[in-house]
Amino acid sequence: EDQVTQSPEALRLQEGESSSLNCSYTVSGLRGLFWYRQDPGKGPEFLFTLYSAGEEKEKERLKATLTKKESFLHITAPKPEDSATYLCAVPLTGGGNKLTFGTGTQLKVEL
Amino acid sequence: DAGVIQSPRHEVTEMGQEVTLRCKPISGHNSLFWYRQTMMRGLELLIYFNNNVPIDDSGMPEDRFSAKMPNASFSTLKIQPSEPRDSAVYFCASSLQGAIGNQPQHFGDGTRLSIL
């Protein structure tokens, strides 16, 4: 069964304290892994797509990496405005456009 | 560019009433998705359309739920009759699906539905 597991569930950081969020997955024939950011009262906002092991993508203080079993979202020198819930998602095995989402990591960055 | 537009943003109604949620996808996108998000179950796919045709509705919880996409720029999700357990945030998303890989889905800001 396809599964996506994110850890930790919640993370509290001091401003400038770098860390990583994890997304592990079990699907056959990965057809992409997506990272989203969700702010309270808003819909998920697309951040990155990764398609193959070894691939990396960067955007400001965020860098996403991918291996054959998991993806990491590295946050370097975070700021309070990086506080949000970060979701990862993968397409289900068998084709089609259905995504399965992890339950997210709730990040809070404090001054 | 305009993103995915959902209406209403908030809906409060009594049990047994009909509820209709509306979505306008991003222009040019050919896939549309309806999701439900709750604290207990996270983000769940209800149904998705390709080129206005329903492809997979296996996530629709019951016959009380129905969705339509009469044209490329409009979709509705209807609940009739509504029940308190339907209370959740409902998101619509759209994407451009082609032959190469899966393209990202772009979400609206959701409809927060409360059934009393």
mmCIF file of C-alpha atoms in Angstrom:
data_model
loop_
_atom_site.group_PDB
_atom_site.id
_atom_site.type_symbol
_atom_site.label_atom_id
_atom_site.label_comp_id
_atom_site.label_asym_id
_atom_site.label_seq_id
_atom_site.Cartn_x
_atom_site.Cartn_y
_atom_site.Cartn_z
ATOM 1 C CA GLU A 1 0.000 0.000 0.000
ATOM 2 C CA ASP A 2 1.285 3.443 -0.894
ATOM 3 C CA GLN A 3 2.242 5.447 2.166
ATOM 4 C CA VAL A 4 3.741 8.815 2.936
ATOM 5 C CA THR A 5 5.026 9.524 6.432
ATOM 6 C CA GLN A 6 6.307 12.861 7.646
ATOM 7 C CA SER A 7 8.387 13.589 10.721
ATOM 8 C CA PRO A 8 8.472 15.240 13.086
ATOM 9 C CA GLU A 9 4.812 16.153 13.520
ATOM 10 C CA ALA A 10 5.817 19.486 15.015
ATOM 11 C CA LEU A 11 9.080 21.384 15.221
ATOM 12 C CA ARG A 12 9.949 24.512 17.132
ATOM 13 C CA LEU A 13 13.102 26.389 16.121
ATOM 14 C CA GLN A 14 14.803 29.568 17.153
ATOM 15 C CA GLU A 15 15.391 32.087 14.404
ATOM 16 C CA GLY A 16 18.612 31.125 12.606
ATOM 17 C CA GLU A 17 18.556 27.529 13.878
ATOM 18 C CA SER A 18 18.783 25.277 10.808
ATOM 19 C CA SER A 19 17.015 21.919 10.671
ATOM 20 C CA SER A 20 15.462 19.321 8.354
ATOM 21 C CA LEU A 21 12.017 17.867 7.840
ATOM 22 C CA ASN A 22 11.609 14.300 6.643
ATOM 23 C CA CYS A 23 9.187 12.686 4.208
ATOM 24 C CA SER A 24 9.479 8.927 3.725
ATOM 25 C CA TYR A 25 7.445 7.125 1.110
ATOM 26 C CA THR A 26 6.620 3.638 -0.113
ATOM 27 C CA VAL A 27 5.371 3.697 -3.685
ATOM 28 C CA SER A 28 6.423 1.671 -6.683
ATOM 29 C CA GLY A 29 7.942 3.645 -9.506
ATOM 30 C CA LEU A 30 8.070 7.148 -8.117
ATOM 31 C CA ARG A 31 6.591 9.660 -10.557
ATOM 32 C CA GLY A 32 7.503 12.743 -8.610
ATOM 33 C CA LEU A 33 7.492 14.001 -5.032
ATOM 34 C CA PHE A 34 5.897 17.330 -4.199
ATOM 35 C CA TRP A 35 6.494 19.704 -1.312
ATOM 36 C CA TYR A 36 3.872 22.231 -0.247
ATOM 37 C CA ARG A 37 3.646 24.934 2.388
ATOM 38 C CA GLN A 38 0.318 25.623 4.100
ATOM 39 C CA ASP A 39 -0.421 28.714 6.173
ATOM 40 C CA PRO A 40 -3.439 28.841 8.533
ATOM 41 C CA GLY A 41 -6.644 29.549 6.644
ATOM 42 C CA LYS A 42 -4.985 29.054 3.268
ATOM 43 C CA GLY A 43 -4.641 26.302 0.731
ATOM 44 C CA PRO A 44 -1.364 24.430 0.243
ATOM 45 C CA GLU A 45 1.139 26.434 -1.768
ATOM 46 C CA PHE A 46 3.389 24.529 -4.158
ATOM 47 C CA LEU A 47 7.117 24.686 -3.387
ATOM 48 C CA PHE A 48 9.053 21.974 -5.251
ATOM 49 C CA THR A 49 8.819 18.884 -7.426
ATOM 50 C CA LEU A 50 11.562 16.248 -7.329
ATOM 51 C CA TYR A 51 11.576 13.415 -9.854
ATOM 52 C CA SER A 52 14.685 11.314 -9.322
ATOM 53 C CA ALA A 53 17.056 10.259 -6.544
ATOM 54 C CA GLY A 54 19.883 12.731 -6.112
ATOM 55 C CA GLU A 55 17.868 15.665 -7.353
ATOM 56 C CA GLU A 56 17.916 18.892 -5.327
ATOM 57 C CA LYS A 57 15.856 22.076 -5.579
ATOM 58 C CA GLU A 58 16.347 25.366 -3.714
ATOM 59 C CA LYS A 59 14.208 28.380 -2.964
ATOM 60 C CA GLU A 60 15.436 31.058 -0.589
ATOM 61 C CA ARG A 61 16.137 29.327 2.740
ATOM 62 C CA LEU A 62 14.620 26.008 1.645
ATOM 63 C CA LYS A 63 16.337 23.108 -0.084
ATOM 64 C CA ALA A 64 14.617 19.855 -0.968
ATOM 65 C CA THR A 65 16.517 16.631 -1.625
ATOM 66 C CA LEU A 66 15.395 13.178 -2.723
ATOM 67 C CA THR A 67 16.634 9.626 -2.206
ATOM 68 C CA LYS A 68 15.011 6.347 -3.218
ATOM 69 C CA LYS A 69 13.095 6.144 0.045
ATOM 70 C CA GLU A 70 12.751 9.647 1.415
ATOM 71 C CA SER A 71 12.948 13.352 0.873
ATOM 72 C CA PHE A 72 14.291 16.053 3.139
ATOM 73 C CA LEU A 73 13.329 19.675 3.323
ATOM 74 C CA HIS A 74 16.295 21.562 4.754
ATOM 75 C CA ILE A 75 15.636 24.950 6.285
ATOM 76 C CA THR A 76 18.728 27.121 6.643
ATOM 77 C CA ALA A 77 18.723 30.046 9.088
ATOM 78 C CA PRO A 78 14.920 30.121 9.322
ATOM 79 C CA LYS A 79 12.932 33.264 10.031
ATOM 80 C CA PRO A 80 9.563 33.608 11.782
ATOM 81 C CA GLU A 81 7.864 33.980 8.388
ATOM 82 C CA ASP A 82 8.902 30.407 7.574
ATOM 83 C CA SER A 83 6.435 29.221 10.212
ATOM 84 C CA ALA A 84 3.827 27.046 8.483
ATOM 85 C CA THR A 85 2.816 23.433 7.964
ATOM 86 C CA TYR A 86 4.914 21.671 5.345
ATOM 87 C CA LEU A 87 3.291 18.850 3.395
ATOM 88 C CA CYS A 88 4.773 16.314 1.027
ATOM 89 C CA ALA A 89 2.831 14.244 -1.506
ATOM 90 C CA VAL A 90 3.473 11.524 -4.075
ATOM 91 C CA PRO A 91 1.385 10.162 -6.959
ATOM 92 C CA LEU A 92 -0.177 6.812 -6.211
ATOM 93 C CA THR A 93 1.143 3.641 -7.807
ATOM 94 C CA GLY A 94 -0.725 2.639 -10.918
ATOM 95 C CA GLY A 95 -0.714 5.866 -12.769
ATOM 96 C CA GLY A 96 -3.220 8.636 -12.825
ATOM 97 C CA ASN A 97 -3.033 12.003 -11.179
ATOM 98 C CA LYS A 98 -4.031 11.063 -7.652
ATOM 99 C CA LEU A 99 -1.708 12.285 -4.919
ATOM 100 C CA THR A 100 -1.388 10.921 -1.425
ATOM 101 C CA PHE A 101 -0.367 13.502 1.150
ATOM 102 C CA GLY A 102 1.546 13.128 4.363
ATOM 103 C CA THR A 103 0.051 14.569 7.521
ATOM 104 C CA GLY A 104 2.563 17.408 7.548
ATOM 105 C CA THR A 105 5.154 18.966 9.840
ATOM 106 C CA GLN A 106 4.005 22.023 11.730
ATOM 107 C CA LEU A 107 7.000 24.368 11.947
ATOM 108 C CA LYS A 108 7.179 27.311 14.294
ATOM 109 C CA VAL A 109 10.167 29.655 14.186
ATOM 110 C CA GLU A 110 10.559 31.946 17.169
ATOM 111 C CA LEU A 111 12.560 35.126 17.620
ATOM 112 C CA ASP B 1 -2.286 35.410 -12.906
ATOM 113 C CA ALA B 2 -5.427 34.438 -11.064
ATOM 114 C CA GLY B 3 -5.131 31.291 -9.018
ATOM 115 C CA VAL B 4 -7.824 28.764 -8.206
ATOM 116 C CA ILE B 5 -10.900 30.583 -6.949
ATOM 117 C CA GLN B 6 -13.306 28.964 -4.516
ATOM 118 C CA SER B 7 -16.593 30.202 -3.133
ATOM 119 C CA PRO B 8 -17.934 30.653 -0.609
ATOM 120 C CA ARG B 9 -14.971 30.979 1.770
ATOM 121 C CA HIS B 10 -17.134 30.077 4.743
ATOM 122 C CA GLU B 11 -20.459 28.269 4.936
ATOM 123 C CA VAL B 12 -22.497 27.589 8.042
ATOM 124 C CA THR B 13 -25.729 25.684 7.632
ATOM 125 C CA GLU B 14 -28.013 23.338 9.473
ATOM 126 C CA MET B 15 -28.028 19.587 9.172
ATOM 127 C CA GLY B 16 -30.153 18.363 6.298
ATOM 128 C CA GLN B 17 -29.618 21.382 4.096
ATOM 129 C CA GLU B 18 -28.078 21.215 0.651
ATOM 130 C CA VAL B 19 -24.591 22.692 0.332
ATOM 131 C CA THR B 20 -22.942 23.689 -2.944
ATOM 132 C CA LEU B 21 -19.276 24.556 -3.152
ATOM 133 C CA ARG B 22 -17.863 26.223 -6.260
ATOM 134 C CA CYS B 23 -14.486 26.255 -7.946
ATOM 135 C CA LYS B 24 -12.910 28.078 -10.861
ATOM 136 C CA PRO B 25 -9.629 26.427 -11.883
ATOM 137 C CA ILE B 26 -6.601 28.167 -13.323
ATOM 138 C CA SER B 27 -7.181 28.991 -16.976
ATOM 139 C CA GLY B 28 -5.595 26.386 -19.245
ATOM 140 C CA HIS B 29 -5.409 23.669 -16.610
ATOM 141 C CA ASN B 30 -7.060 20.425 -17.668
ATOM 142 C CA SER B 31 -7.246 18.538 -14.368
ATOM 143 C CA LEU B 32 -9.345 19.490 -11.365
ATOM 144 C CA PHE B 33 -9.346 17.954 -7.899
ATOM 145 C CA TRP B 34 -11.612 18.214 -4.866
ATOM 146 C CA TYR B 35 -10.079 17.540 -1.443
ATOM 147 C CA ARG B 36 -11.322 17.544 2.123
ATOM 148 C CA GLN B 37 -9.077 18.435 5.058
ATOM 149 C CA THR B 38 -9.724 17.608 8.701
ATOM 150 C CA MET B 39 -7.498 17.429 11.758
ATOM 151 C CA MET B 40 -8.146 13.722 12.111
ATOM 152 C CA ARG B 41 -7.659 12.575 8.522
ATOM 153 C CA GLY B 42 -5.521 15.276 6.946
ATOM 154 C CA LEU B 43 -5.933 16.038 3.246
ATOM 155 C CA GLU B 44 -8.058 13.491 1.377
ATOM 156 C CA LEU B 45 -8.829 13.385 -2.327
ATOM 157 C CA LEU B 46 -12.548 13.125 -3.017
ATOM 158 C CA ILE B 47 -12.732 13.179 -6.811
ATOM 159 C CA TYR B 48 -10.773 14.376 -9.801
ATOM 160 C CA PHE B 49 -11.586 15.327 -13.385
ATOM 161 C CA ASN B 50 -9.485 15.279 -16.548
ATOM 162 C CA ASN B 51 -10.769 17.419 -19.407
ATOM 163 C CA ASN B 52 -14.083 17.876 -17.549
ATOM 164 C CA VAL B 53 -14.641 14.108 -17.237
ATOM 165 C CA PRO B 54 -14.733 12.461 -13.776
ATOM 166 C CA ILE B 55 -11.872 9.974 -13.638
ATOM 167 C CA ASP B 56 -11.843 8.715 -10.070
ATOM 168 C CA ASP B 57 -14.523 9.321 -7.449
ATOM 169 C CA SER B 58 -13.466 6.554 -5.089
ATOM 170 C CA GLY B 59 -12.793 9.096 -2.370
ATOM 171 C CA MET B 60 -16.342 10.425 -2.309
ATOM 172 C CA PRO B 61 -17.592 9.324 1.098
ATOM 173 C CA GLU B 62 -21.243 8.645 0.305
ATOM 174 C CA ASP B 63 -24.001 9.113 -2.225
ATOM 175 C CA ARG B 64 -24.808 12.362 -0.480
ATOM 176 C CA PHE B 65 -21.763 13.831 -2.216
ATOM 177 C CA SER B 66 -21.754 14.659 -5.920
ATOM 178 C CA ALA B 67 -19.484 16.703 -8.163
ATOM 179 C CA LYS B 68 -19.851 18.143 -11.630
ATOM 180 C CA MET B 69 -17.674 19.943 -14.102
ATOM 181 C CA PRO B 70 -19.916 21.328 -16.852
ATOM 182 C CA ASN B 71 -17.057 23.170 -18.553
ATOM 183 C CA ALA B 72 -13.327 23.795 -18.261
ATOM 184 C CA SER B 73 -13.726 26.833 -16.030
ATOM 185 C CA PHE B 74 -16.214 25.706 -13.411
ATOM 186 C CA SER B 75 -16.879 22.840 -11.020
ATOM 187 C CA THR B 76 -19.242 22.231 -8.132
ATOM 188 C CA LEU B 77 -19.228 19.890 -5.163
ATOM 189 C CA LYS B 78 -22.652 19.290 -3.686
ATOM 190 C CA ILE B 79 -23.655 17.688 -0.394
ATOM 191 C CA GLN B 80 -27.302 16.732 0.014
ATOM 192 C CA PRO B 81 -28.382 16.241 2.725
ATOM 193 C CA SER B 82 -25.547 17.638 4.830
ATOM 194 C CA GLU B 83 -24.548 16.132 8.194
ATOM 195 C CA PRO B 84 -22.407 17.493 11.063
ATOM 196 C CA ARG B 85 -19.606 15.019 10.211
ATOM 197 C CA ASP B 86 -19.234 16.753 6.843
ATOM 198 C CA SER B 87 -17.776 19.771 8.631
ATOM 199 C CA ALA B 88 -14.290 20.329 7.227
ATOM 200 C CA VAL B 89 -12.299 22.542 4.894
ATOM 201 C CA TYR B 90 -12.877 21.660 1.262
ATOM 202 C CA PHE B 91 -10.172 22.508 -1.253
ATOM 203 C CA CYS B 92 -10.218 22.620 -5.001
ATOM 204 C CA ALA B 93 -6.971 22.259 -6.953
ATOM 205 C CA SER B 94 -6.066 22.298 -10.616
ATOM 206 C CA SER B 95 -3.095 21.253 -12.699
ATOM 207 C CA LEU B 96 -1.899 20.894 -16.257
ATOM 208 C CA GLN B 97 -1.449 17.223 -16.970
ATOM 209 C CA GLY B 98 0.553 16.158 -19.966
ATOM 210 C CA ALA B 99 2.383 13.138 -21.226
ATOM 211 C CA ILE B 100 5.551 13.749 -19.243
ATOM 212 C CA GLY B 101 5.502 13.314 -15.478
ATOM 213 C CA ASN B 102 3.069 14.608 -12.928
ATOM 214 C CA GLN B 103 2.674 18.347 -12.765
ATOM 215 C CA PRO B 104 2.056 20.167 -9.481
ATOM 216 C CA GLN B 105 -1.448 20.847 -8.321
ATOM 217 C CA HIS B 106 -2.308 24.423 -7.373
ATOM 218 C CA PHE B 107 -4.832 24.913 -4.597
ATOM 219 C CA GLY B 108 -7.496 27.459 -3.820
ATOM 220 C CA ASP B 109 -7.907 28.856 -0.321
ATOM 221 C CA GLY B 110 -10.738 26.480 0.487
ATOM 222 C CA THR B 111 -14.268 26.597 1.814
ATOM 223 C CA ARG B 112 -14.633 26.173 5.562
ATOM 224 C CA LEU B 113 -17.878 24.269 6.014
ATOM 225 C CA SER B 114 -19.680 23.972 9.327
ATOM 226 C CA ILE B 115 -22.815 21.842 9.608
ATOM 227 C CA LEU B 116 -24.766 22.482 12.798
#
